[in-house]
Coordinates of C-alpha atoms and ligand atoms in Angstrom, one line a residue:
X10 CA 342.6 -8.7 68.3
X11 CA 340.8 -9.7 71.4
X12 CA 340.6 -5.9 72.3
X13 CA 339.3 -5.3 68.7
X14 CA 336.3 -8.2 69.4
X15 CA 335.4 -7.0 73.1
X16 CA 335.0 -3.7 71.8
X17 CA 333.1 -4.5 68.4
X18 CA 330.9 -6.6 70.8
X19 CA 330.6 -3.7 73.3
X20 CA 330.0 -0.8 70.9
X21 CA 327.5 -3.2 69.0
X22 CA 325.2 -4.4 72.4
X23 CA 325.1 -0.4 72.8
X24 CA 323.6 0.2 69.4
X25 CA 321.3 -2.2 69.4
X26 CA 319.9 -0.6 73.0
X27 CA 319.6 2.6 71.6
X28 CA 317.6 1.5 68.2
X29 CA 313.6 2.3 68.7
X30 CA 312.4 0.9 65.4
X31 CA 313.2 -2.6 63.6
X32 CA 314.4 -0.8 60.7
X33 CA 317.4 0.5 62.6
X34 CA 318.0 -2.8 64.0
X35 CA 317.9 -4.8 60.8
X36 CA 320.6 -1.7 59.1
X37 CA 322.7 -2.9 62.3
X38 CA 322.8 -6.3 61.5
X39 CA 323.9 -5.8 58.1
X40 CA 326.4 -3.3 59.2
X41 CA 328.2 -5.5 62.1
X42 CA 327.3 -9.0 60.8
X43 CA 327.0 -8.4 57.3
X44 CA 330.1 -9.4 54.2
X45 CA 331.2 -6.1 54.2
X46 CA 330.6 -5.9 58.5
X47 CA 332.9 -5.1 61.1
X48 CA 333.1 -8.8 62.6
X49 CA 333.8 -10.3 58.6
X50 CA 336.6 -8.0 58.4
X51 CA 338.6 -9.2 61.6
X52 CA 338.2 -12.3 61.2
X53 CA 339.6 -12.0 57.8
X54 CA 343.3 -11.2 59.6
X55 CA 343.1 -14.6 61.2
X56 CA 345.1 -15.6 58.8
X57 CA 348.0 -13.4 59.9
X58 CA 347.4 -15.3 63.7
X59 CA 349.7 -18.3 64.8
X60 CA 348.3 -21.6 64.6
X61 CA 347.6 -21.6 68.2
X62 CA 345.8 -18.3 68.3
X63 CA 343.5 -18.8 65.8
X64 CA 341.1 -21.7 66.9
X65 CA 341.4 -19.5 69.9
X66 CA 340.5 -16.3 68.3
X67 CA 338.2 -18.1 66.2
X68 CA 336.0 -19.3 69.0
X69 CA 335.8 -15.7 70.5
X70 CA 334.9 -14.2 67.7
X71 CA 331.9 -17.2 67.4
X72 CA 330.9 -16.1 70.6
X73 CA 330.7 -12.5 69.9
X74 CA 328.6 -13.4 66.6
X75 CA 326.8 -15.3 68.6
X76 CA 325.9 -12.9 71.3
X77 CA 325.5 -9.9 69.1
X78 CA 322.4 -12.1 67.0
X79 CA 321.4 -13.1 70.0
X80 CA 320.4 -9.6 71.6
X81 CA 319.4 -8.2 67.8
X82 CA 317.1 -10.8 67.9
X83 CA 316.0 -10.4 71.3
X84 CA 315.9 -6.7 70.5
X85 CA 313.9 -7.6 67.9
X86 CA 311.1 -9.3 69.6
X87 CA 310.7 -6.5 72.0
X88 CA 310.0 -3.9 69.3
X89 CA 307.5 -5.9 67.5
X90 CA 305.6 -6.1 70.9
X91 CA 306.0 -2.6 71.3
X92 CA 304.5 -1.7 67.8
X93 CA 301.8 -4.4 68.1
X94 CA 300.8 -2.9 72.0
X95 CA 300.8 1.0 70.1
X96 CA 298.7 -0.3 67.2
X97 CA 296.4 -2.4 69.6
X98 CA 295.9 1.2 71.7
X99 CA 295.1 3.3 68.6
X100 CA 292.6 0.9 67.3
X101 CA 290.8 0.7 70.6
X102 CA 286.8 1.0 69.8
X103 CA 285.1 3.0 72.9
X104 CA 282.2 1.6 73.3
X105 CA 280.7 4.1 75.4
X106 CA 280.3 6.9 72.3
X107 CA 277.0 7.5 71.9
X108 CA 275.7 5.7 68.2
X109 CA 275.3 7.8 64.8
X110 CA 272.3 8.6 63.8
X111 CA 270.5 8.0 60.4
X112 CA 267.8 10.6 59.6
X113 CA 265.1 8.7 57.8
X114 CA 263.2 10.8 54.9
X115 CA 259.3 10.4 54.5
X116 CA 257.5 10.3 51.5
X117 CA 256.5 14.5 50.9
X118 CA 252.2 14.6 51.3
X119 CA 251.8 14.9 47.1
X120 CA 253.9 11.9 46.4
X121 CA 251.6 9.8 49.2
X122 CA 248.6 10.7 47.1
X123 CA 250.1 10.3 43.8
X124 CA 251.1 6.8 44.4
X125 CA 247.5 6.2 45.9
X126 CA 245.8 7.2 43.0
X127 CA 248.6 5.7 40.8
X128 CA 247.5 2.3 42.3
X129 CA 244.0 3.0 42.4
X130 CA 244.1 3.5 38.2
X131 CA 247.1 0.9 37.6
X132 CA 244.6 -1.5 39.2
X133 CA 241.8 -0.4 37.0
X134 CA 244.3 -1.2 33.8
X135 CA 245.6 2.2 32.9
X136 CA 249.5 3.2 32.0
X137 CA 251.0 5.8 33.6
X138 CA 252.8 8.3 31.1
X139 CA 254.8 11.5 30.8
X140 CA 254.9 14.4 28.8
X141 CA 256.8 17.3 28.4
X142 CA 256.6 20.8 30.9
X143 CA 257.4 23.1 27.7
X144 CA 254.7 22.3 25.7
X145 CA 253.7 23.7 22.4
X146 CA 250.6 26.2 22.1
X147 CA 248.7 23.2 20.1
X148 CA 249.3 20.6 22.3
X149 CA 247.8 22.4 24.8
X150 CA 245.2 24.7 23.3
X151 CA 244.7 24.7 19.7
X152 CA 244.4 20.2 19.6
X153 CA 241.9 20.6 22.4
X154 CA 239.3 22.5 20.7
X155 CA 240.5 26.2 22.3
X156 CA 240.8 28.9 19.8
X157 CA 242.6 31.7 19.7
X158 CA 241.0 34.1 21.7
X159 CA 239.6 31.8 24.6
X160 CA 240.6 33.2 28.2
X161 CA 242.6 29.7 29.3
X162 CA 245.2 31.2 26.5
X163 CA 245.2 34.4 27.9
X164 CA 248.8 35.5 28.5
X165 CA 248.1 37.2 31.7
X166 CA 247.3 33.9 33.2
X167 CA 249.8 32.0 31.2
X168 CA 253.9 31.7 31.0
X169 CA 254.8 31.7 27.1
X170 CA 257.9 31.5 26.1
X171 CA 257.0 32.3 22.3
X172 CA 254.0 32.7 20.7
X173 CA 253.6 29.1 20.5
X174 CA 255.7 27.7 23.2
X175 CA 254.5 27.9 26.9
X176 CA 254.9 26.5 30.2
X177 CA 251.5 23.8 30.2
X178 CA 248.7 25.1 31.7
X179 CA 247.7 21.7 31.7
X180 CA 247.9 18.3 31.8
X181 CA 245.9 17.9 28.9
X182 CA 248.4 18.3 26.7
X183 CA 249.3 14.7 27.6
X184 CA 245.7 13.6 26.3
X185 CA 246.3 15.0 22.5
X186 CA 250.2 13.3 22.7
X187 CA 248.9 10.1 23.6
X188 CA 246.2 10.1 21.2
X189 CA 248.1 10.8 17.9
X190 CA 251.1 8.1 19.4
X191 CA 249.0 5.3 19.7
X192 CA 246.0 3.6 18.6
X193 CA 242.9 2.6 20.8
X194 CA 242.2 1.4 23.2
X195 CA 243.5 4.0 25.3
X196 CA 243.5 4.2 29.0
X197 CA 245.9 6.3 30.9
X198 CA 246.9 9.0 33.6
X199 CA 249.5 11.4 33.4
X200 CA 250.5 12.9 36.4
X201 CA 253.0 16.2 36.4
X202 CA 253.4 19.7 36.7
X203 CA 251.8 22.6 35.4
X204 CA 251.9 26.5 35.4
X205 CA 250.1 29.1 35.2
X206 CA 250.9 32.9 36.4
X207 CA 248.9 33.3 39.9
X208 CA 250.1 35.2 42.7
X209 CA 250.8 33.0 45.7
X210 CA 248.4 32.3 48.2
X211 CA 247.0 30.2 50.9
X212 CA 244.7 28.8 47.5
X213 CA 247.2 29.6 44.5
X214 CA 250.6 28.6 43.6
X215 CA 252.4 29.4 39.8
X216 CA 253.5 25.9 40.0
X217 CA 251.4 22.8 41.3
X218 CA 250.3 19.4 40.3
X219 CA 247.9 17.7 38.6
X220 CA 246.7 14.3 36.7
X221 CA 244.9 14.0 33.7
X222 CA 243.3 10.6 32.5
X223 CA 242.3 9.5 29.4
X224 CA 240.1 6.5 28.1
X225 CA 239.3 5.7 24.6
X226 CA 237.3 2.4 23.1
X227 CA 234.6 1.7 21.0
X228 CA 231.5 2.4 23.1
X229 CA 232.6 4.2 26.1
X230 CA 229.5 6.6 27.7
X231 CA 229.2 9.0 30.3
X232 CA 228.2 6.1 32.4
X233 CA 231.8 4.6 31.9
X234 CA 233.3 8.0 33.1
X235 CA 230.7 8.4 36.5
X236 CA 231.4 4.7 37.4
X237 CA 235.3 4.8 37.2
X238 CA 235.3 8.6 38.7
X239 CA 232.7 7.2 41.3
X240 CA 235.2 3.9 41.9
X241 CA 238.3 6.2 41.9
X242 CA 236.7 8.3 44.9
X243 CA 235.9 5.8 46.7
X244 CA 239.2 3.8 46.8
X245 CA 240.6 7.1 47.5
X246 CA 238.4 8.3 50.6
X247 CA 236.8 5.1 51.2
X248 CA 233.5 3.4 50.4
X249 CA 231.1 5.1 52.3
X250 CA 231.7 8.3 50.8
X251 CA 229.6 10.3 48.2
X252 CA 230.0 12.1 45.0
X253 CA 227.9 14.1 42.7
X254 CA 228.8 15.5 39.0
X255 CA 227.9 18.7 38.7
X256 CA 227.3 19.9 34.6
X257 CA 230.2 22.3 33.5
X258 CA 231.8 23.3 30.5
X259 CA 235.6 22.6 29.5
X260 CA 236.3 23.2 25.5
X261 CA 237.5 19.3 24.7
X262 CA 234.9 17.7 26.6
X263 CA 230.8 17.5 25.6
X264 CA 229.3 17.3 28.2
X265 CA 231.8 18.3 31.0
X266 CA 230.9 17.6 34.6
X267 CA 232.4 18.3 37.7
X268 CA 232.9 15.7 40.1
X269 CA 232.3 16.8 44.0
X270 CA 232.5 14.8 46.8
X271 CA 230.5 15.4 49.7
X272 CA 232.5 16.7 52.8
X273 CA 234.0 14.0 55.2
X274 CA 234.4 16.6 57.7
X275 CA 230.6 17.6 58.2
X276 CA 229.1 14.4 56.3
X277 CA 227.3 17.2 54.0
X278 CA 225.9 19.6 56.4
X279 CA 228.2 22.7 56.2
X280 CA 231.9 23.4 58.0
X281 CA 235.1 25.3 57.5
X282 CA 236.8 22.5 55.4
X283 CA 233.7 22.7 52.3
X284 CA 233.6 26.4 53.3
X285 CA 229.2 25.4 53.9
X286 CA 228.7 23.8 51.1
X287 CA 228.6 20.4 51.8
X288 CA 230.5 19.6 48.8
X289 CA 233.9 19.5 47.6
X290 CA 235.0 19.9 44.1
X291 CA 237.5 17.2 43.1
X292 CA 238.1 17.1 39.7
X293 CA 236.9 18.6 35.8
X294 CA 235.7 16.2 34.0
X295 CA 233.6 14.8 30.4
X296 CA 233.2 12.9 27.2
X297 CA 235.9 13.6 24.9
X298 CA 234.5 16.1 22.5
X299 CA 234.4 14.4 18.8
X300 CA 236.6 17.1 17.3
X301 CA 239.5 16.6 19.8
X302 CA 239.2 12.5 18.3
X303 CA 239.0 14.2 14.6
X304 CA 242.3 15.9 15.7
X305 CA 243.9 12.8 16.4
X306 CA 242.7 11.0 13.4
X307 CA 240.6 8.9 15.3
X308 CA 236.9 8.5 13.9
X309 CA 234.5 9.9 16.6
X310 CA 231.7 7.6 14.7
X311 CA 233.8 4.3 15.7
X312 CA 235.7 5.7 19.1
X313 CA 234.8 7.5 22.1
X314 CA 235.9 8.1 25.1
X315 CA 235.9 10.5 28.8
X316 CA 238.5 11.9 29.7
X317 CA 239.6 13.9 33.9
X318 CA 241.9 15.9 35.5
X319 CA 242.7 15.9 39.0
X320 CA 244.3 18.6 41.1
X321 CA 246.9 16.8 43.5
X322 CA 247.4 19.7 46.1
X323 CA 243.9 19.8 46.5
X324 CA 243.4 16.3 47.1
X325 CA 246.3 16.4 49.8
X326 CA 244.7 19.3 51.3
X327 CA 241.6 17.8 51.8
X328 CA 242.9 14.6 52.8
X329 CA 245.2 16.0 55.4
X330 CA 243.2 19.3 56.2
X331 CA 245.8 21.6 55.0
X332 CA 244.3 25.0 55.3
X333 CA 247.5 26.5 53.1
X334 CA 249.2 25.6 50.5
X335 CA 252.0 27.2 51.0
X336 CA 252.8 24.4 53.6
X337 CA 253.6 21.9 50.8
X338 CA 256.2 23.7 48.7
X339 CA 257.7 25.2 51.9
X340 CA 260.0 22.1 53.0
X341 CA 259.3 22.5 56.5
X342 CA 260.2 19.3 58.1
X343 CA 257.7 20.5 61.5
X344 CA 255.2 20.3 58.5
X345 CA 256.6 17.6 57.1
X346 CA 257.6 15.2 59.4
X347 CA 253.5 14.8 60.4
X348 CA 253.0 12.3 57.2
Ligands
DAH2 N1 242.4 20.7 32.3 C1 241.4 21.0 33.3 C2 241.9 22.0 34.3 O1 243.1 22.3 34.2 C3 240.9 19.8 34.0 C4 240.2 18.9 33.2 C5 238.8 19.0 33.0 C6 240.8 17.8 32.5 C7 238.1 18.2 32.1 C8 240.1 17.0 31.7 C9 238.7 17.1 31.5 O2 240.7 16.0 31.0 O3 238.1 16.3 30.7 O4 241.2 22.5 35.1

């Protein structure tokens, strides 16, 4: 028996120096020290021992309990310092590796001027609104006082989709929705995109921008229209700079005006940017004509009203002295990382 218990103890210290991970050591303990283990099941012969042998036997077989815990717990130490060392080594940060960059976007050249001139007429008490890109032929022509048969309808110039359904033209549409929605007073801008079938060039895109405005109230003139256009110009470009209105004919507007603005560039007397002129057109303009009202069910005799639409590109362009258009639809971040 004290063979048996020298050789338990031997084989066991063995096993537990060979184990690598705590797992194997705990399955050891069970297995050795356990009910079912190979110490348990010695000592359960004691009983076959003489009464001298066993307090004998009994105390060796302590001692090889004993020493058996003792290195599986010693054993056990070691590999949790071991695991906690290869976990401590994997998780190292190096702090030399250069830092990840995050690319910042910009605002694109069109949104910069739409939120200027957003602020400019939100500060002048007007609502921004939407309409729809698919528009119906009345919305955008028949409402507005243009007949069949007037060129701005003329399909070579136009996307329709049916007779009656088109890609806007316009923002103008947005005038005639607003109108028959809600009552005056009326004061908005709708800002958005419109289409019409040009060939692209450094002055024409099929797609581009504008922003229509609309004001209706019981006595509004053309006065009302030159001062807010007038205001509008100069919180845009600043307030030295000068505008005229030139007389011009749109369908829903009596009188239409076009408002220029003299050229920053030259300060009037001629360059590249206002091609000579002097002058820069900026936007179409005029006094809402009264049958566009009579459309809406408004009464022209109690309400009236003026009514714009800007061109966005060309207000970037100016602004920024694009000399192409192309530049802005492009996504070229050398282009687009100068704003
Ligand atoms: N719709 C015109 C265009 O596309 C711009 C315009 C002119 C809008 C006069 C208006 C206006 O509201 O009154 O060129």
């Amino acid at each position: 028996m004290k063979e048996q218990l020298s050789n338990i103890q031997q084989k066991a210290l063995d096993e537990i120096k060979k184990a690598v991970d705590i797992k194997t050591v705990d399955d050891l303990k069970v297995r050795l020290l356990g009910k079912k283990g190979e110490l348990t099941a010695i000592l359960k012969q004691m009983g076959q021992l003489s009464a001298e042998e066993r307090p004998v036997m009994g105390q060796l077989a302590n001692q090889v309990r004993e020493c058996i815990e003792n290195d599986i717990a010693r054993k056990k130490e070691q590999l949790k310092a071991l695991e906690t060392e290869i976990k401590l080594k994997k998780e190292t940060v190096d702090v030399t590796l250069p830092g990840r960059k995050f690319e910042q976007g910009r605002r694109h050249p069109l949104n910069i001027v739409l939120d200027d001139l957003k602020e400019i007429f939100k500060g002048m008490g007007y609502s921004v609104v939407d309409g729809p890109e698919v528009e119906e032929t009345k919305y955008v022509f028949d409402m507005l006082n243009t007949d069949e048969g007037h060129p701005a309808r003329d399909p070579q110039d136009t996307f329709y989709i049916t007779d009656k359904i088109l890609l806007r033209t316009q923002t103008s549409s947005v005038q005639i929705r607003t109108m028959l929605k809600t009552k005056p007073p009326i004061a908005i801008i709708s800002p958005g995109r419109v289409y019409r079938s040009d060939a692209v060039d450094a002055t024409h895109s099929p797609i581009f921008h504008q922003c229509e405005g609309l004001v209706i109230d019981k006595g509004i003139t053309f006065g009302d229209l030159k001062g807010t256009l007038e205001m509008f110009a100069k919180r845009l470009y600043g307030s030295d700079v000068k505008v005229r209105f030139r007389p011009h004919h749109f369908p829903y507007t009596e009188p239409s005006a076009e408002m220029d603005l003299q050229c920053f560039k030259c300060g009037g007397k001629g360059c590249s940017l206002c091609k000579g002129e002097g002058w820069i057109e900026m936007l179409g303009s005029g006094v809402v004509h009264p049958q566009v009202l009579i459309n809406c069910d408004i009464d022209p005799e109690e309400y009236s009203g003026f009514a714009f639409g800007i061109g966005l590109e060309r207000i970037a362009m100016m602004r920024y002295e694009i000399d192409d258009m192309r530049l802005l639809y492009e996504n070229d971040l050398r282009f687009l990382k100068q704003f």
